[in-house]
Short mmCIF file of C-alpha atoms in Angstrom, two decimals:
data_model
loop_
_atom_site.label_atom_id
_atom_site.label_comp_id
_atom_site.label_asym_id
_atom_site.label_seq_id
_atom_site.Cartn_x
_atom_site.Cartn_y
_atom_site.Cartn_z
CA UNK A 4 -49.51 72.88 -53.61
CA UNK A 5 -46.54 75.45 -53.85
CA UNK A 6 -44.50 75.08 -57.50
CA UNK A 7 -41.19 75.00 -57.14
CA UNK A 8 -38.76 75.63 -59.88
CA UNK A 9 -41.01 76.95 -62.52
CA UNK A 10 -41.85 80.60 -63.32
CA UNK A 11 -41.79 83.18 -60.88
CA UNK A 12 -44.79 85.23 -62.46
CA UNK A 13 -47.20 82.21 -62.10
CA UNK A 14 -49.52 83.64 -59.13
CA UNK A 15 -50.36 86.84 -61.60
CA UNK A 16 -52.23 87.52 -64.56
CA UNK A 17 -49.98 88.04 -66.79
CA UNK A 18 -50.41 91.78 -67.78
CA UNK A 19 -48.77 90.89 -71.50
CA UNK A 20 -49.63 87.40 -73.27
CA UNK A 21 -46.04 86.64 -74.22
CA UNK A 22 -44.70 87.38 -70.32
CA UNK A 23 -43.42 83.88 -68.90
CA UNK A 24 -43.55 82.02 -72.15
CA UNK A 25 -41.52 79.21 -72.86
CA UNK A 26 -39.80 77.52 -76.33
CA UNK A 27 -39.14 74.47 -77.72
CA UNK A 28 -35.87 73.39 -79.44
CA UNK A 29 -33.93 70.10 -80.61
CA UNK A 30 -30.46 69.16 -79.33
CA UNK A 31 -29.39 70.43 -83.33
CA UNK A 32 -30.94 73.75 -82.49
CA UNK A 33 -27.78 74.68 -80.27
CA UNK A 34 -26.29 77.21 -82.62
CA UNK A 35 -30.17 79.09 -83.81
CA UNK A 36 -30.09 79.33 -79.27
CA UNK A 37 -26.90 80.68 -79.18
CA UNK A 38 -27.72 83.67 -81.67
CA UNK A 39 -31.94 84.42 -79.80
CA UNK A 40 -30.38 84.02 -76.74
CA UNK A 41 -29.87 87.97 -76.16
CA UNK A 42 -33.45 88.63 -77.52
CA UNK A 43 -34.76 85.58 -74.86
CA UNK A 44 -36.27 86.66 -71.06
CA UNK A 45 -33.56 85.16 -68.17
CA UNK A 46 -34.80 82.04 -66.45
CA UNK A 47 -37.04 81.52 -70.03
CA UNK A 48 -38.08 77.82 -70.07
CA UNK A 49 -36.74 76.19 -72.99
CA UNK A 50 -37.93 72.36 -73.79
CA UNK A 51 -35.34 70.00 -74.80
CA UNK A 52 -37.51 67.53 -77.40
CA UNK A 53 -36.81 64.12 -77.27
CA UNK A 54 -35.91 63.24 -81.20
CA UNK A 55 -34.72 59.44 -82.60
CA UNK A 56 -31.39 59.43 -83.97
CA UNK A 57 -29.98 62.30 -80.93
CA UNK A 58 -27.88 61.24 -78.49
CA UNK A 59 -28.75 61.26 -74.92
CA UNK A 60 -24.75 63.39 -74.97
CA UNK A 61 -26.17 65.52 -77.53
CA UNK A 62 -29.57 66.36 -75.76
CA UNK A 63 -27.83 67.11 -72.15
CA UNK A 64 -25.30 68.84 -74.23
CA UNK A 65 -28.57 70.90 -75.46
CA UNK A 66 -29.91 71.18 -71.69
CA UNK A 67 -26.13 72.51 -70.43
CA UNK A 68 -26.55 75.21 -72.98
CA UNK A 69 -29.64 75.90 -72.19
CA UNK A 70 -28.58 76.59 -68.63
CA UNK A 71 -25.56 78.45 -69.09
CA UNK A 72 -27.18 81.08 -71.14
CA UNK A 73 -29.38 81.86 -68.09
CA UNK A 74 -32.10 80.06 -68.97
CA UNK A 75 -33.73 77.08 -67.42
CA UNK A 76 -33.87 73.36 -69.46
CA UNK A 77 -36.64 71.33 -69.01
CA UNK A 78 -35.47 68.34 -71.05
CA UNK A 79 -38.20 65.62 -72.81
CA UNK A 80 -37.98 61.95 -72.09
CA UNK A 81 -39.63 59.20 -74.50
CA UNK A 82 -41.02 56.31 -72.63
CA UNK A 83 -40.69 53.94 -75.15
CA UNK A 84 -37.84 54.97 -76.46
CA UNK A 85 -35.62 54.03 -73.20
CA UNK A 86 -33.97 50.62 -73.78
CA UNK A 87 -33.26 49.98 -69.72
CA UNK A 88 -33.95 51.50 -66.26
CA UNK A 89 -30.13 52.70 -66.77
CA UNK A 90 -30.34 54.56 -69.37
CA UNK A 91 -33.12 56.33 -67.71
CA UNK A 92 -31.47 56.76 -64.55
CA UNK A 93 -27.85 57.77 -66.33
CA UNK A 94 -29.83 60.18 -68.44
CA UNK A 95 -31.50 61.99 -65.46
CA UNK A 96 -28.89 61.81 -62.91
CA UNK A 97 -26.50 63.13 -65.96
CA UNK A 98 -28.75 65.92 -67.36
CA UNK A 99 -29.05 67.02 -63.14
CA UNK A 100 -25.84 67.05 -62.84
CA UNK A 101 -24.33 68.56 -66.25
CA UNK A 102 -27.37 70.70 -66.73
CA UNK A 103 -28.77 71.69 -63.58
CA UNK A 104 -32.31 70.50 -64.51
CA UNK A 105 -35.19 70.58 -62.07
CA UNK A 106 -37.82 69.82 -64.11
CA UNK A 107 -38.44 67.65 -66.92
CA UNK A 108 -41.56 66.26 -69.42
CA UNK A 109 -42.24 63.10 -69.41
CA UNK A 110 -44.58 61.62 -72.70
CA UNK A 111 -44.99 57.77 -73.69
CA UNK A 112 -44.08 58.39 -77.43
CA UNK A 113 -44.89 57.09 -80.95
CA UNK A 114 -43.27 53.90 -81.54
CA UNK A 115 -45.69 51.10 -81.20
CA UNK A 116 -43.72 48.79 -79.12
CA UNK A 117 -41.14 49.57 -75.94
CA UNK A 118 -37.59 49.27 -76.93
CA UNK A 119 -37.30 48.79 -73.48
CA UNK A 120 -39.01 48.31 -70.07
CA UNK A 121 -41.31 51.72 -70.33
CA UNK A 122 -45.06 51.49 -71.82
CA UNK A 123 -45.67 55.16 -71.01
CA UNK A 124 -45.06 58.23 -68.73
CA UNK A 125 -46.10 56.49 -65.36
CA UNK A 126 -43.72 53.21 -65.77
CA UNK A 127 -41.25 56.43 -65.70
CA UNK A 128 -42.65 58.00 -62.91
CA UNK A 129 -42.95 54.97 -61.03
CA UNK A 130 -39.71 54.45 -60.64
CA UNK A 131 -38.49 56.72 -58.29
CA UNK A 132 -35.40 58.44 -60.21
CA UNK A 133 -37.43 61.57 -61.09
CA UNK A 134 -36.96 62.58 -56.78
CA UNK A 135 -34.59 60.75 -55.98
CA UNK A 136 -32.34 63.00 -58.44
CA UNK A 137 -33.24 66.48 -57.02
CA UNK A 138 -36.35 66.82 -60.52
CA UNK A 139 -39.20 69.20 -58.85
CA UNK A 140 -41.53 69.46 -61.13
CA UNK A 141 -42.50 66.91 -64.02
CA UNK A 142 -44.23 68.53 -67.37
CA UNK A 143 -47.08 66.05 -68.84
CA UNK A 144 -48.88 66.35 -71.54
CA UNK A 145 -52.54 67.72 -72.27
CA UNK A 146 -54.66 67.57 -75.69
CA UNK A 147 -57.21 70.20 -75.94
CA UNK A 148 -58.40 68.52 -79.43
CA UNK A 149 -58.12 64.98 -78.41
CA UNK A 150 -55.66 62.23 -78.56
CA UNK A 151 -55.19 59.45 -81.75
CA UNK A 152 -55.24 56.81 -79.60
CA UNK A 153 -57.62 57.80 -76.27
CA UNK A 154 -61.06 58.78 -76.26
CA UNK A 155 -62.21 62.12 -74.81
CA UNK A 156 -62.73 60.27 -71.13
CA UNK A 157 -59.04 58.48 -71.12
CA UNK A 158 -57.53 61.23 -71.95
CA UNK A 159 -58.81 63.17 -68.94
CA UNK A 160 -58.42 60.29 -66.98
CA UNK A 161 -54.91 59.87 -67.79
CA UNK A 162 -54.30 63.48 -67.09
CA UNK A 163 -55.07 63.35 -63.46
CA UNK A 164 -53.26 59.77 -62.47
CA UNK A 165 -50.52 61.46 -63.70
CA UNK A 166 -50.80 64.31 -61.54
CA UNK A 167 -51.38 62.47 -58.56
CA UNK A 168 -48.68 60.30 -58.84
CA UNK A 169 -46.49 63.53 -59.65
CA UNK A 170 -47.81 64.88 -56.26
CA UNK A 171 -47.62 62.39 -54.41
CA UNK A 172 -44.23 61.98 -54.83
CA UNK A 173 -43.51 65.49 -53.92
CA UNK A 174 -43.09 67.50 -57.27
CA UNK A 175 -45.06 69.59 -58.77
CA UNK A 176 -46.77 68.80 -62.10
CA UNK A 177 -47.05 71.84 -65.12
CA UNK A 178 -48.86 70.56 -68.32
CA UNK A 179 -48.18 72.17 -71.60
CA UNK A 180 -50.85 71.10 -74.40
CA UNK A 181 -50.58 70.19 -78.46
CA UNK A 182 -50.40 73.40 -80.77
CA UNK A 183 -53.10 74.82 -82.21
CA UNK A 184 -54.64 77.68 -84.43
CA UNK A 185 -57.67 77.80 -82.64
CA UNK A 186 -58.54 79.65 -79.41
CA UNK A 187 -61.69 78.02 -78.76
CA UNK A 188 -60.66 74.38 -78.10
CA UNK A 189 -58.10 75.59 -75.40
CA UNK A 190 -60.43 78.05 -73.60
CA UNK A 191 -62.87 75.20 -73.79
CA UNK A 192 -60.50 72.75 -72.65
CA UNK A 193 -58.99 74.45 -70.36
CA UNK A 194 -62.85 75.32 -68.45
CA UNK A 195 -63.03 71.68 -68.62
CA UNK A 196 -59.66 71.01 -66.62
CA UNK A 197 -60.46 73.76 -64.66
CA UNK A 198 -63.95 72.23 -63.48
CA UNK A 199 -62.31 69.29 -62.83
CA UNK A 200 -60.26 70.65 -59.77
CA UNK A 201 -57.10 70.40 -62.19
CA UNK A 202 -55.06 73.28 -60.85
CA UNK A 203 -51.69 73.37 -62.22
CA UNK A 204 -50.39 75.63 -63.91
CA UNK A 205 -51.09 75.14 -68.25
CA UNK A 206 -49.01 76.50 -71.10
CA UNK A 207 -50.42 76.49 -74.13
CA UNK A 208 -48.99 75.29 -77.34
CA UNK A 209 -48.74 77.90 -79.84
CA UNK A 210 -47.14 77.35 -83.85
CA UNK A 211 -44.25 80.03 -83.76
CA UNK A 212 -44.06 81.91 -87.38
CA UNK A 213 -43.32 79.25 -90.08
CA UNK A 214 -44.41 79.03 -93.93
CA UNK A 215 -47.98 77.74 -94.36
CA UNK A 216 -46.82 74.17 -95.96
CA UNK A 217 -45.01 73.55 -92.92
CA UNK A 218 -47.54 74.27 -90.04
CA UNK A 219 -49.35 72.00 -92.19
CA UNK A 220 -47.22 69.03 -92.40
CA UNK A 221 -46.71 69.36 -88.90
CA UNK A 222 -50.24 70.02 -87.85
CA UNK A 223 -51.45 67.05 -89.93
CA UNK A 224 -48.25 64.71 -88.24
CA UNK A 225 -50.20 65.73 -84.66
CA UNK A 226 -53.23 65.31 -85.21
CA UNK A 227 -53.94 68.96 -85.11
CA UNK A 228 -57.17 70.30 -86.49
CA UNK A 229 -56.72 72.49 -89.77
CA UNK A 230 -60.22 72.48 -91.33
CA UNK A 231 -60.59 75.78 -93.60
CA UNK A 232 -62.38 77.53 -91.13
CA UNK A 233 -60.07 77.70 -88.90
CA UNK A 234 -57.76 78.04 -90.76
CA UNK A 235 -59.22 81.44 -92.11
CA UNK A 236 -59.29 82.46 -88.61
CA UNK A 237 -55.94 81.60 -88.03
CA UNK A 238 -55.44 83.89 -91.09
CA UNK A 239 -54.11 80.95 -93.63
CA UNK A 240 -56.15 80.77 -96.62
CA UNK A 241 -56.48 76.94 -97.95
CA UNK A 242 -56.42 78.28 -101.78
CA UNK A 243 -53.20 80.34 -101.53
CA UNK A 244 -50.28 78.15 -99.36
CA UNK A 245 -47.53 80.19 -99.98
CA UNK A 246 -45.55 82.76 -97.94
CA UNK A 247 -46.06 82.37 -94.05
CA UNK A 248 -48.31 82.29 -91.07
CA UNK A 249 -47.76 83.46 -87.26
CA UNK A 250 -49.63 83.45 -84.05
CA UNK A 251 -50.85 86.90 -84.61
CA UNK A 252 -54.73 86.31 -84.29
CA UNK A 253 -54.13 83.26 -81.76
CA UNK A 254 -52.79 85.29 -79.16
CA UNK A 255 -54.78 88.28 -80.00
CA UNK A 256 -57.50 86.38 -79.32
CA UNK A 257 -56.22 84.23 -76.04
CA UNK A 258 -55.67 87.40 -74.18
CA UNK A 259 -59.10 88.20 -74.79
CA UNK A 260 -60.46 85.71 -73.48
CA UNK A 261 -58.67 84.16 -70.90
CA UNK A 262 -59.63 85.63 -67.05
CA UNK A 263 -58.33 84.66 -63.93
CA UNK A 264 -60.79 81.44 -63.49
CA UNK A 265 -58.77 80.41 -65.96
CA UNK A 266 -56.29 79.67 -63.75
CA UNK A 267 -52.24 80.21 -64.06
CA UNK A 268 -52.20 80.20 -67.87
CA UNK A 269 -48.81 80.81 -69.91
CA UNK A 270 -47.87 80.26 -73.57
CA UNK A 271 -44.94 77.41 -75.25
CA UNK A 272 -44.11 78.18 -78.27
CA UNK A 273 -43.44 75.16 -80.75
CA UNK A 274 -40.48 77.43 -83.67
CA UNK A 275 -41.86 75.39 -86.08
CA UNK A 276 -40.00 78.17 -88.15
CA UNK A 277 -37.50 78.33 -86.75
CA UNK A 278 -36.21 79.36 -82.74
CA UNK A 279 -34.50 82.78 -84.02
CA UNK A 280 -37.35 83.67 -85.80
CA UNK A 281 -39.53 82.99 -83.09
CA UNK A 282 -37.79 85.05 -80.93
CA UNK A 283 -38.18 87.92 -82.60
CA UNK A 284 -41.87 87.30 -83.40
CA UNK A 285 -42.21 86.99 -79.71
CA UNK A 286 -40.18 90.57 -79.20
CA UNK A 287 -42.15 92.21 -81.89
CA UNK A 288 -45.58 90.61 -80.57
CA UNK A 289 -44.54 92.31 -76.80
CA UNK A 290 -43.68 95.67 -77.94
CA UNK A 291 -46.41 96.50 -80.26
CA UNK A 292 -48.69 94.91 -76.33
CA UNK A 293 -46.85 97.65 -74.87
#
């Protein structure tokens, strides 16, 4: 189906690997977003995470900032952290009204016991709240390196089921993957995804430049593979954990291996070392690439 409200360059293969990238932020990153904004391309999608301890008002204000700066907000919603149907409806309605949101990213969330009636993404989708409020695209998670609570077959079933439900409700599907250090799992997963007939646009999760210990801490929390061989390929020495690391080698390998057969693919940056630093890295990489 036609993909509405996504990036206008989805229809062609990337000329530069960072073309049409997206970013992630938290509500607390509003000052950093304003500092980095001049270096961010207009209409760049910016995801606003759903962190515990951040209020609805704070997340909506962050989304409004994204829109005010000429960028495209994509707020996250964490099913198991939403206390009621009314909270979900209010959040979606206000984010559309106050931030012009046209897309949202849905996850089940970490808590083992839901705070309200939503145990997973499907439970939120089936309310009909998103299309009723004018949302045209829904982001869902992809797991090239597996999911801690599901085996591979269950991951594919969940992805296909959500894609089908989103399509049935007249919205477009966008897949954003967990971040990784190695191009191989991303490429293998993309090939399996397309072989299953899933043609939705994919954003590959890339860690922005950060301190090595910070990267490893996030990797451990997210269940991302970080073996000695993988880290070496990425440019991190396991015997030398001081200093910083950027995704240069990872992005270079993806650029060398991605083909039109992998479908519409872009990069999604997780700014573990900060938004400003990540945007500076992207612009430096683009200049080098040109």
